[in-house]
C-alpha cells in the first residue's frame, strides 16, 4: 500500500472512532460495528507492517 493511503485509512478509523463514540444519536449496535471494523482493520494493518519489517530485516542480512 502507498503510505498516503495507509495514513488516510488510519486517520479515518482513529478519528472516526472518537467521533462515533461521542455521538448520542447513533445506536449502540452501529457504534459497535464501526469500532469492531476499525479494530480489525488497524490490527491487520499492524500485522502487515510487522511482516514487512521482518521481511526487510531478513533480506538485508
Coordinates of C-alpha atoms in Angstrom, one line a residue:
X1 CA 0.0 0.0 0.0
X2 CA 1.1 3.5 -0.5
X3 CA 2.0 5.5 2.6
X4 CA -0.6 8.2 1.9
X5 CA -3.4 5.7 1.6
X6 CA -2.3 3.9 4.7
X7 CA -2.2 7.2 6.7
X8 CA -5.7 8.2 5.4
X9 CA -7.1 4.8 6.5
X10 CA -5.5 5.1 9.9
X11 CA -6.7 8.7 10.4
X12 CA -10.3 7.7 9.3
X13 CA -10.6 4.9 11.7
X14 CA -8.8 6.5 14.7
X15 CA -10.5 9.9 14.4
X16 CA -13.8 8.3 13.4
X17 CA -13.8 6.1 16.4
X18 CA -13.5 9.1 18.7
X19 CA -16.2 10.9 16.8
X20 CA -18.6 8.0 16.6
X21 CA -18.3 7.2 20.3
X22 CA -19.3 10.7 21.3
X23 CA -22.4 10.9 19.1
X24 CA -25.6 10.1 21.1
X25 CA -28.0 9.8 18.1
X26 CA -26.2 6.8 16.7
X27 CA -27.4 3.5 18.1
X28 CA -25.0 1.3 20.2
X29 CA -25.0 -1.6 17.7
X30 CA -24.0 0.7 14.9
X31 CA -21.2 2.1 17.0
X32 CA -20.1 -1.4 17.9
X33 CA -20.0 -2.4 14.2
X34 CA -17.9 0.6 13.3
X35 CA -15.5 0.1 16.2
X36 CA -15.1 -3.6 15.6
X37 CA -14.4 -3.0 11.9
X38 CA -11.9 -0.3 12.8
X39 CA -10.2 -2.6 15.3
X40 CA -10.0 -5.4 12.7
X41 CA -8.6 -3.1 10.0
X42 CA -6.0 -1.5 12.3
X43 CA -4.8 -4.9 13.7
X44 CA -4.5 -6.3 10.2
X45 CA -2.5 -3.2 9.0
X46 CA -0.3 -3.6 12.1
X47 CA 0.4 -7.2 11.3
X48 CA 1.2 -6.3 7.7
X49 CA 3.7 -3.6 8.8
X50 CA 5.4 -6.0 11.2
X51 CA 5.6 -8.7 8.5
X52 CA 7.1 -6.1 6.1
X53 CA 9.6 -5.0 8.7
X54 CA 10.8 -8.6 9.4
X55 CA 10.9 -9.3 5.7
X56 CA 13.2 -6.3 5.1
X57 CA 15.4 -7.3 8.1
X58 CA 15.9 -10.8 6.8
X59 CA 16.7 -9.6 3.2
X60 CA 19.3 -7.2 4.5
X61 CA 21.3 -10.0 6.1

